[in-house]
């Protein structure tokens, strides 16, 4: 589903050049659950931005679903992104002025769906993440864990092929964090590809595969044996 070949990202400001990613080679197959780990500044968020088509590589290629997207225009990238990728961020990124229902409905604006189907889908997804009783609330009227569940619902509403999560539990206590992790795990079991950045070894253990970055390079890429231990337990 994803193939990065010799991909680099260099940030250039007037007098400084920062190599955030250096010659990354990475293949992610449909249905995988990948955890990306590594110290602060190693390039995790940069990698996720590129995978999410919010940023472009400086060199190298990025194949998404069999197509090299290097030649895509901004508009084509945005269309592909809106149709296939759901994002979950550390800081939830909900729109304060919109209700829970409206936040989750938002990504459907770009799809040609009738009002009634829209309503059906939003209600079903709110139920799925256990927040259907808070549809008319504003984000600030919710706990952190609830807000992140709304963010997960918003990511899911388009039936994405890929979920990208950047420290999705970074602002949550451990109980709410565990709930969000369990939700990502379940989504992955249902077939969605998940790529998650995390600082936590415990959360990394939810994934099937672990990629460790250091200074913008892949230091380790291996099947996650800890995951099996989690499943047995
Ligand atoms: N817009 C930018 N302009 C210049 N340098 C940048 C920019 N974004 C990131 N960088 C640099 O690229 C490197 C990788 O940053 P990135 O945000 O990907 O790290 P990270 O692994 O996500 O770190 P953290 O764990 O702290 O979130 C850092 O050295 C950072 O300073
Ligand atoms: Mg980061």
XYZ file of N, CA and C and ligand atoms in Angstrom:
731
model
N 0.824 -1.218 0.000
C 0.000 0.000 0.000
C 0.855 1.264 0.000
N 1.991 1.191 0.760
C 2.910 2.332 0.804
C 4.318 1.841 0.514
N 5.010 2.565 -0.349
C 6.413 2.212 -0.585
C 7.232 3.489 -0.704
N 8.129 3.663 0.260
C 9.040 4.805 0.227
C 10.400 4.298 -0.232
N 10.959 4.968 -1.217
C 12.265 4.544 -1.732
C 13.250 5.703 -1.674
N 14.325 5.474 -0.946
C 15.392 6.490 -0.803
C 14.822 7.877 -0.544
N 13.873 7.921 0.348
C 13.165 9.179 0.577
C 13.903 10.059 1.598
N 14.105 11.304 1.246
C 14.730 12.257 2.163
C 13.890 13.521 2.263
N 14.015 14.169 3.419
C 13.365 15.470 3.594
C 14.365 16.402 4.260
N 14.728 17.427 3.560
C 15.681 18.402 4.087
C 14.958 19.737 4.226
N 15.018 20.312 5.417
C 14.428 21.643 5.637
C 15.520 22.683 5.458
N 15.269 23.655 4.630
C 16.271 24.708 4.414
C 15.717 26.044 4.871
N 16.407 26.657 5.816
C 16.085 28.044 6.148
C 17.290 28.855 5.671
N 17.281 30.160 5.903
C 18.323 31.010 5.302
C 19.735 30.442 5.408
N 20.128 30.087 6.650
C 21.512 29.608 6.767
C 21.648 28.215 7.377
N 20.525 27.596 7.687
C 20.618 26.254 8.270
C 19.924 25.230 7.383
N 20.510 24.053 7.351
C 19.920 22.949 6.617
C 19.735 21.798 7.591
N 18.506 21.325 7.739
C 18.262 20.208 8.639
C 17.772 19.010 7.840
N 18.492 17.921 7.953
C 18.038 16.700 7.295
C 17.138 15.955 8.276
N 15.831 16.058 8.061
C 14.888 15.426 8.990
C 14.730 13.943 8.664
N 14.784 13.603 7.389
C 14.709 12.201 6.963
C 15.788 11.963 5.918
N 16.475 10.842 6.056
C 17.606 10.580 5.180
C 17.519 9.178 4.592
N 17.271 9.108 3.304
C 17.261 7.817 2.598
C 16.404 6.747 3.259
N 15.157 7.070 3.463
C 14.245 6.112 4.091
C 13.722 5.131 3.041
N 13.829 3.849 3.360
C 13.196 2.811 2.542
C 12.214 2.080 3.440
N 10.964 2.110 3.060
C 9.946 1.531 3.938
C 8.755 1.065 3.110
N 8.360 -0.176 3.344
C 7.162 -0.688 2.677
C 6.143 -1.035 3.750
N 4.939 -0.557 3.583
C 3.876 -0.902 4.533
C 2.763 -1.572 3.743
N 2.425 -2.772 4.155
C 1.371 -3.506 3.448
C 0.005 -3.208 4.046
N -0.987 -3.420 3.220
C -2.366 -3.230 3.648
C -2.633 -4.094 4.880
N -3.277 -3.505 5.870
C -3.660 -4.272 7.060
C -2.614 -4.308 8.163
N -1.461 -3.688 7.933
C -0.440 -3.683 8.980
C -0.752 -2.646 10.055
N -0.188 -2.874 11.233
C -0.237 -1.907 12.326
C 1.216 -1.631 12.698
N 1.662 -0.442 12.339
C 3.067 -0.097 12.476
C 3.246 0.956 13.556
N 4.208 0.732 14.440
C 4.566 1.773 15.412
C 5.897 2.372 14.990
N 5.960 3.701 14.981
C 7.207 4.402 14.675
C 7.701 5.024 15.972
N 8.915 4.661 16.365
C 9.458 5.157 17.624
C 10.836 5.772 17.399
N 11.320 6.450 18.430
C 12.646 7.062 18.330
C 12.680 8.353 19.114
N 13.892 8.842 19.420
C 14.023 10.032 20.267
C 13.469 11.292 19.619
N 13.228 12.293 20.435
C 12.707 13.571 19.956
C 13.615 14.131 18.861
N 13.000 14.577 17.780
C 13.768 15.184 16.697
C 14.288 14.202 15.663
N 13.957 12.915 15.804
C 14.521 11.913 14.875
C 13.768 11.861 13.547
N 12.638 12.567 13.446
C 11.952 12.629 12.154
C 10.593 11.948 12.107
N 10.071 11.534 13.234
C 8.808 10.783 13.257
C 7.645 11.595 12.669
N 7.487 12.822 13.173
C 6.359 13.638 12.695
C 6.545 14.032 11.238
N 7.788 14.267 10.841
C 8.070 14.588 9.440
C 7.640 13.412 8.560
N 7.983 12.220 8.991
C 7.612 11.029 8.231
C 6.092 10.915 8.122
N 5.414 11.149 9.236
C 3.951 11.040 9.217
C 3.316 12.102 8.312
N 3.884 13.307 8.321
C 3.362 14.368 7.448
C 3.511 14.003 5.980
N 4.627 13.381 5.655
C 4.834 12.980 4.258
C 3.875 11.848 3.903
N 3.744 10.875 4.804
C 2.813 9.771 4.541
C 1.394 10.296 4.387
N 1.084 11.367 5.126
C -0.246 11.954 5.066
C -0.408 12.975 3.955
N 0.623 13.126 3.144
C 0.577 14.030 1.989
C 0.352 15.483 2.407
N 0.779 15.801 3.625
C 0.718 17.183 4.103
C 2.038 17.875 3.820
N 3.051 17.077 3.511
C 4.382 17.598 3.217
C 4.945 16.719 2.101
N 5.920 17.241 1.363
C 6.487 16.459 0.258
C 7.949 16.168 0.504
N 8.422 15.020 0.040
C 9.839 14.707 0.204
C 10.717 15.637 -0.628
N 11.962 15.811 -0.194
C 12.920 16.597 -0.976
C 13.473 15.749 -2.111
N 13.611 14.439 -1.837
C 14.034 13.528 -2.896
C 13.536 12.127 -2.559
N 13.618 11.232 -3.533
C 13.127 9.872 -3.330
C 11.696 9.758 -3.795
N 11.150 8.535 -3.715
C 9.781 8.375 -4.216
C 8.831 7.827 -3.165
N 7.581 8.113 -3.361
C 6.504 7.701 -2.459
C 5.388 7.110 -3.316
N 5.259 5.795 -3.225
C 4.164 5.116 -3.918
C 3.017 4.917 -2.951
N 1.844 5.334 -3.348
C 0.658 5.104 -2.510
C -0.337 4.312 -3.336
N -0.731 3.153 -2.825
C -1.668 2.270 -3.532
C -1.251 2.058 -4.990
N 0.059 1.846 -5.171
C 0.545 1.480 -6.496
C 0.858 2.626 -7.440
N 0.684 3.861 -6.972
C 0.960 5.003 -7.847
C 2.043 5.880 -7.234
N 3.014 6.272 -8.027
C 4.010 7.226 -7.552
C 3.347 8.602 -7.535
N 3.228 9.174 -6.351
C 2.465 10.423 -6.253
C 3.329 11.670 -6.441
N 4.592 11.454 -6.829
C 5.508 12.600 -7.003
C 4.953 13.629 -7.985
N 4.289 13.126 -9.034
C 3.810 14.047 -10.060
C 2.453 14.666 -9.758
N 1.868 14.316 -8.609
C 0.532 14.827 -8.296
C 0.557 16.319 -7.960
N -0.464 17.023 -8.398
C -0.607 18.436 -8.028
C -1.134 18.523 -6.594
N -1.063 19.704 -6.011
C -1.618 19.935 -4.664
C -3.070 19.462 -4.590
N -3.806 19.786 -5.642
C -5.231 19.467 -5.662
C -5.449 17.941 -5.687
N -4.667 17.258 -6.503
C -4.791 15.795 -6.571
C -4.403 15.156 -5.241
N -3.352 15.695 -4.622
C -2.912 15.162 -3.328
C -4.007 15.347 -2.281
N -4.599 16.544 -2.290
C -5.647 16.833 -1.301
C -6.838 15.893 -1.508
N -7.168 15.634 -2.753
C -8.292 14.739 -3.022
C -8.013 13.322 -2.538
N -6.801 12.855 -2.851
C -6.410 11.507 -2.436
C -6.405 11.412 -0.905
N -5.858 12.458 -0.273
C -5.786 12.480 1.185
C -7.180 12.452 1.805
N -8.047 13.301 1.315
C -9.387 13.402 1.909
C -10.193 12.132 1.702
N -9.871 11.382 0.640
C -10.625 10.164 0.365
C -10.046 8.946 1.073
N -8.764 8.993 1.445
C -8.167 7.743 1.922
C -7.496 7.763 3.275
N -7.250 8.944 3.849
C -6.441 8.966 5.067
C -7.161 9.646 6.227
N -7.154 8.994 7.368
C -7.701 9.584 8.587
C -6.560 9.942 9.529
N -6.614 11.133 10.117
C -5.541 11.600 11.005
C -6.016 11.674 12.453
N -5.140 11.242 13.356
C -5.390 11.450 14.780
C -4.128 12.076 15.368
N -4.276 13.248 15.987
C -3.117 13.965 16.511
C -3.113 13.948 18.034
N -1.947 14.268 18.573
C -1.805 14.329 20.026
C -2.768 15.340 20.645
N -2.937 16.476 19.972
C -3.732 17.557 20.554
C -5.176 17.576 20.042
N -5.661 16.418 19.575
C -7.046 16.208 19.142
C -7.419 16.995 17.874
N -7.034 18.308 17.846
C -7.337 19.145 16.668
C -8.810 19.180 16.275
N -9.671 19.254 17.270
C -11.100 19.417 16.969
C -11.392 20.913 16.798
N -12.461 21.219 16.114
C -12.827 22.627 15.933
C -13.748 23.048 17.078
N -13.267 24.020 17.872
C -13.939 24.405 19.117
C -15.379 24.859 18.923
N -15.632 25.549 17.812
C -16.954 26.153 17.596
C -17.983 25.134 17.114
N -17.525 23.957 16.707
C -18.463 22.958 16.185
C -18.767 21.908 17.239
N -19.985 21.380 17.194
C -20.345 20.312 18.128
C -19.594 19.034 17.748
N -19.684 18.064 18.646
C -19.103 16.745 18.393
C -19.624 16.202 17.062
N -20.925 16.254 16.899
C -21.557 15.757 15.674
C -20.976 16.457 14.441
N -20.915 17.792 14.512
C -20.433 18.572 13.353
C -18.954 18.322 13.048
N -18.161 18.149 14.114
C -16.743 17.835 13.904
C -16.574 16.528 13.134
N -17.361 15.542 13.533
C -17.230 14.224 12.910
C -17.780 14.230 11.478
N -18.777 15.065 11.261
C -19.427 15.153 9.946
C -18.532 15.854 8.912
N -17.646 16.712 9.413
C -16.872 17.604 8.547
C -16.201 16.930 7.334
N -15.461 15.837 7.539
C -14.766 15.245 6.380
C -15.717 14.745 5.292
N -16.987 14.564 5.625
C -17.944 14.071 4.626
C -18.366 15.164 3.651
N -18.076 16.425 4.028
C -18.393 17.551 3.133
C -17.795 17.351 1.753
N -16.640 16.688 1.729
C -15.930 16.549 0.461
C -16.435 15.353 -0.328
N -17.395 14.622 0.235
C -17.902 13.452 -0.482
C -19.341 13.700 -0.901
N -19.689 13.060 -1.990
C -21.049 13.262 -2.494
C -21.979 12.246 -1.837
N -22.512 12.630 -0.684
C -23.385 11.727 0.063
C -24.639 12.496 0.461
N -25.762 11.815 0.455
C -27.014 12.481 0.831
C -27.006 12.831 2.315
N -27.834 13.822 2.678
C -27.940 14.264 4.077
C -28.277 13.101 4.998
N -29.210 12.248 4.540
C -29.658 11.181 5.437
C -28.581 10.117 5.621
N -27.833 9.823 4.557
C -26.759 8.847 4.721
C -25.667 9.411 5.615
N -25.436 10.705 5.450
C -24.457 11.408 6.258
C -24.803 11.244 7.748
N -26.074 11.512 8.057
C -26.544 11.433 9.435
C -26.375 10.015 9.987
N -26.758 9.053 9.153
C -26.635 7.650 9.551
C -25.189 7.294 9.889
N -24.292 7.735 9.025
C -22.887 7.379 9.224
C -22.314 8.041 10.459
N -22.633 9.323 10.659
C -22.110 10.021 11.835
C -22.639 9.347 13.110
N -23.931 9.049 13.125
C -24.506 8.436 14.325
C -23.881 7.073 14.615
N -23.679 6.291 13.556
C -23.096 4.955 13.741
C -21.670 5.050 14.277
N -20.922 6.001 13.750
C -19.514 6.091 14.151
C -19.404 6.637 15.578
N -20.299 7.573 15.942
C -20.281 8.097 17.315
C -20.590 6.971 18.297
N -21.483 6.111 17.887
C -21.841 4.969 18.718
C -20.642 4.026 18.857
N -19.994 3.818 17.743
C -18.863 2.891 17.733
C -17.753 3.315 18.697
N -17.524 4.628 18.799
C -16.473 5.080 19.719
C -17.054 5.448 21.093
N -18.341 5.149 21.284
C -18.951 5.314 22.597
C -19.174 6.756 23.016
N -19.490 7.625 22.059
C -19.649 9.036 22.403
C -20.978 9.584 21.857
N -21.887 8.681 21.488
C -23.144 9.089 20.850
C -24.032 9.923 21.773
N -23.836 9.812 23.092
C -24.647 10.589 24.029
C -24.132 12.023 24.169
N -23.043 12.371 23.457
C -22.453 13.707 23.581
C -22.428 14.464 22.249
N -23.255 14.046 21.325
C -23.240 14.620 19.977
C -23.398 16.125 19.921
N -24.190 16.685 20.848
C -24.459 18.132 20.807
C -23.497 18.939 21.673
N -22.573 18.267 22.322
C -21.596 18.990 23.149
C -20.536 19.652 22.285
N -19.915 20.680 22.835
C -18.737 21.274 22.203
C -17.504 20.550 22.750
N -16.414 20.538 21.982
C -15.220 19.818 22.433
C -14.775 20.168 23.854
N -14.828 21.483 24.227
C -14.340 21.861 25.567
C -15.200 21.296 26.686
N -16.395 20.829 26.328
C -17.277 20.273 27.359
C -17.012 18.781 27.575
N -15.951 18.277 26.936
C -15.634 16.855 27.048
C -14.299 16.647 27.761
N -14.130 15.457 28.314
C -12.824 15.101 28.884
C -11.842 14.856 27.740
N -10.564 14.813 28.074
C -9.542 14.573 27.060
C -9.769 13.258 26.318
N -10.086 12.227 27.091
C -10.310 10.909 26.478
C -11.487 10.945 25.514
N -12.537 11.653 25.928
C -13.712 11.780 25.049
C -13.364 12.557 23.787
N -12.568 13.627 23.960
C -12.185 14.423 22.786
C -11.392 13.567 21.791
N -10.511 12.733 22.323
C -9.734 11.916 21.403
C -10.611 10.867 20.726
N -11.642 10.414 21.424
C -12.564 9.466 20.781
C -13.315 10.148 19.628
N -13.646 11.430 19.836
C -14.292 12.186 18.758
C -13.317 12.319 17.575
N -12.055 12.581 17.891
C -11.049 12.718 16.831
C -10.895 11.396 16.064
N -10.955 10.287 16.789
C -10.879 8.982 16.115
C -12.112 8.794 15.231
N -13.270 9.182 15.745
C -14.503 9.079 14.948
C -14.395 9.913 13.680
N -13.841 11.117 13.810
C -13.683 11.992 12.640
C -12.726 11.362 11.620
N -11.691 10.695 12.131
C -10.745 10.031 11.221
C -11.420 8.871 10.490
N -12.369 8.221 11.191
C -12.976 7.000 10.651
C -14.133 7.234 9.707
N -14.690 8.433 9.750
C -15.958 8.674 9.059
C -15.850 8.454 7.552
N -14.661 8.636 6.998
C -14.509 8.443 5.550
C -14.172 6.993 5.191
N -14.197 6.088 6.161
C -13.715 4.718 5.934
C -12.324 4.732 5.314
N -11.361 5.283 6.041
C -10.042 5.480 5.442
C -9.318 4.156 5.193
N -8.458 4.167 4.191
C -7.599 3.003 3.945
C -6.477 3.000 4.968
N -6.146 4.219 5.422
C -4.970 4.384 6.279
C -5.288 5.357 7.402
N -4.904 4.967 8.610
C -4.995 5.884 9.754
C -3.581 6.267 10.161
N -3.339 7.556 10.278
C -2.052 8.054 10.751
C -2.275 8.701 12.108
N -1.553 8.238 13.100
C -1.745 8.749 14.455
C -0.408 9.221 15.015
N -0.313 10.504 15.378
C 0.934 11.048 15.931
C 0.767 11.234 17.435
N 1.357 10.351 18.195
C 1.228 10.334 19.654
C -0.221 10.537 20.091
N -1.104 9.635 19.668
C -2.535 9.832 19.909
C -2.911 9.838 21.388
N -2.027 9.330 22.235
C -2.371 9.283 23.657
C -1.503 10.244 24.467
N -0.728 11.071 23.752
C 0.232 11.953 24.417
C -0.367 12.895 25.445
N -1.646 13.271 25.257
C -2.287 14.183 26.204
C -3.309 13.492 27.093
N -3.213 12.170 27.176
C -4.232 11.440 27.942
C -3.611 10.732 29.142
N -4.456 10.500 30.167
C -3.973 9.680 31.276
C -3.966 8.219 30.815
N -3.429 7.331 31.646
C -3.176 5.984 31.135
C -4.477 5.218 30.823
N -5.535 5.487 31.593
C -6.782 4.764 31.329
C -7.367 5.171 29.976
N -7.462 6.487 29.745
C -7.978 6.964 28.461
C -7.041 6.594 27.320
N -5.746 6.620 27.622
C -4.758 6.222 26.625
C -4.971 4.771 26.207
N -5.179 3.918 27.181
C -5.404 2.495 26.880
C -6.649 2.320 26.008
N -7.679 3.110 26.302
C -8.913 3.004 25.511
C -8.680 3.367 24.047
N -7.926 4.453 23.847
C -7.650 4.878 22.474
C -6.800 3.821 21.758
N -5.829 3.259 22.471
C -4.998 2.210 21.875
C -5.842 0.989 21.512
N -6.752 0.615 22.410
C -7.609 -0.532 22.135
C -8.467 -0.274 20.902
N -8.865 0.982 20.751
C -9.694 1.347 19.600
C -8.896 1.220 18.297
N -7.666 1.702 18.320
C -6.817 1.599 17.120
C -6.564 0.123 16.793
N -6.334 -0.658 17.832
C -6.079 -2.092 17.657
C -7.294 -2.763 16.990
N -8.466 -2.386 17.464
C -9.686 -2.990 16.927
C -9.907 -2.589 15.460
N -9.678 -1.316 15.183
C -9.814 -0.838 13.800
C -8.893 -1.602 12.883
N -7.673 -1.835 13.374
C -6.703 -2.562 12.572
C -7.181 -4.004 12.351
N -7.761 -4.598 13.376
C -8.282 -5.966 13.221
C -9.358 -6.003 12.149
N -10.103 -4.893 12.033
C -11.149 -4.829 11.010
C -10.587 -4.510 9.627
N -9.268 -4.365 9.520
C -8.668 -4.245 8.193
C -8.017 -2.918 7.853
N -8.153 -1.910 8.737
C -7.548 -0.606 8.430
C -6.048 -0.639 8.737
N -5.275 -0.107 7.822
C -3.839 0.017 8.057
C -3.620 1.167 9.033
N -2.806 0.937 10.057
C -2.554 1.983 11.055
C -1.048 2.235 11.167
N -0.663 3.494 11.091
C 0.723 3.875 11.363
C 0.693 4.891 12.494
N 1.361 4.544 13.584
C 1.274 5.354 14.796
C 2.663 5.728 15.294
N 2.822 6.995 15.637
C 4.047 7.446 16.292
C 3.806 7.401 17.794
N 4.736 6.844 18.520
C 4.577 6.846 19.969
C 5.930 6.923 20.670
N 5.930 7.463 21.870
C 7.129 7.480 22.700
C 7.113 6.308 23.668
N 5.972 5.647 23.757
C 5.793 4.670 24.819
C 6.024 3.239 24.332
N 6.922 2.550 25.004
C 7.202 1.147 24.647
C 5.935 0.307 24.799
N 5.156 0.648 25.827
C 3.928 -0.104 26.093
C 2.975 0.023 24.903
N 2.858 1.239 24.375
C 1.973 1.436 23.228
C 2.549 0.837 21.962
N 3.875 0.904 21.846
C 4.524 0.276 20.705
C 4.169 -1.201 20.642
N 3.937 -1.795 21.802
C 3.645 -3.234 21.873
C 2.268 -3.587 21.300
N 1.414 -2.595 21.100
C 0.115 -2.864 20.471
C 0.269 -3.152 18.973
N 1.367 -2.671 18.399
C 1.551 -2.776 16.948
C 2.122 -4.138 16.559
N 2.017 -4.472 15.264
C 2.577 -5.732 14.772
C 4.025 -5.572 14.360
N 4.369 -4.324 14.127
C 5.697 -4.083 13.569
C 6.224 -2.773 14.133
N 7.519 -2.774 14.397
C 8.136 -1.630 15.036
C 9.231 -1.073 14.128
N 9.163 0.229 13.857
C 10.218 0.883 13.092
C 10.852 1.922 14.000
N 12.148 1.792 14.217
C 12.842 2.783 15.042
C 13.675 3.705 14.170
N 13.464 5.007 14.383
C 14.246 6.001 13.646
C 15.312 6.584 14.567
N 16.423 6.955 13.943
C 17.446 7.713 14.661
C 18.068 8.667 13.656
N 18.107 9.947 14.002
C 18.672 10.962 13.092
C 18.150 10.822 11.670
N 16.859 10.609 11.540
C 16.250 10.582 10.210
C 16.469 9.299 9.424
N 17.029 8.290 10.076
C 17.250 7.028 9.364
C 16.555 5.887 10.089
N 16.211 4.847 9.322
C 15.598 3.671 9.941
C 16.706 2.844 10.587
N 16.636 2.732 11.907
C 17.660 1.965 12.628
C 17.242 0.513 12.790
N 15.924 0.314 12.854
C 15.415 -1.027 13.137
C 14.032 -1.138 12.527
N 13.752 -2.287 11.940
C 12.427 -2.520 11.357
C 12.136 -3.988 11.584
N 11.267 -4.273 12.548
C 11.084 -5.688 12.858
C 9.663 -6.004 13.310
N 9.317 -7.266 13.126
C 8.031 -7.735 13.619
C 8.050 -7.604 15.131
N 6.909 -7.253 15.685
C 6.858 -6.970 17.110
C 6.513 -8.216 17.896
N 7.512 -8.808 18.524
C 7.248 -10.035 19.275
C 6.487 -9.723 20.554
N 6.661 -8.497 21.056
C 5.935 -8.101 22.270
C 4.430 -8.195 22.039
N 4.020 -7.893 20.782
C 2.595 -7.961 20.445
C 2.035 -9.354 20.714
N 2.821 -10.378 20.325
C 2.353 -11.740 20.576
C 2.182 -11.973 22.075
N 3.141 -11.450 22.835
C 3.048 -11.603 24.285
C 1.774 -10.941 24.805
N 1.437 -9.772 24.238
C 0.219 -9.075 24.646
C -1.000 -9.941 24.353
N -0.980 -10.577 23.170
C -2.154 -11.365 22.775
C -2.322 -12.620 23.628
N -1.190 -13.215 23.983
C -1.251 -14.431 24.792
C -1.768 -14.094 26.187
N -1.318 -12.953 26.694
C -1.644 -12.584 28.076
C -3.157 -12.402 28.274
N 9.328 23.059 9.386
C 10.568 22.753 9.767
N 11.600 23.584 9.489
C 12.861 23.287 9.856
N 13.207 22.175 10.534
C 12.225 21.319 10.846
C 10.847 21.550 10.504
N 10.097 20.510 10.949
C 10.949 19.683 11.561
N 12.220 20.145 11.507
C 13.424 19.482 12.054
O 13.450 18.158 11.561
C 13.854 17.242 12.599
C 12.775 16.191 12.787
O 11.606 16.790 13.357
P 10.291 15.965 13.721
O 9.263 16.926 14.124
O 9.986 15.051 12.598
O 10.801 15.112 14.975
P 9.993 14.069 15.897
O 10.725 12.781 15.800
O 8.564 14.083 15.552
O 10.232 14.683 17.359
P 9.236 14.709 18.648
O 9.350 13.350 19.271
O 9.870 15.754 19.521
O 7.869 15.066 18.194
C 14.130 18.099 13.821
O 15.502 18.328 13.895
C 13.366 19.376 13.548
O 13.997 20.469 14.159
Mg 6.824 14.689 16.603
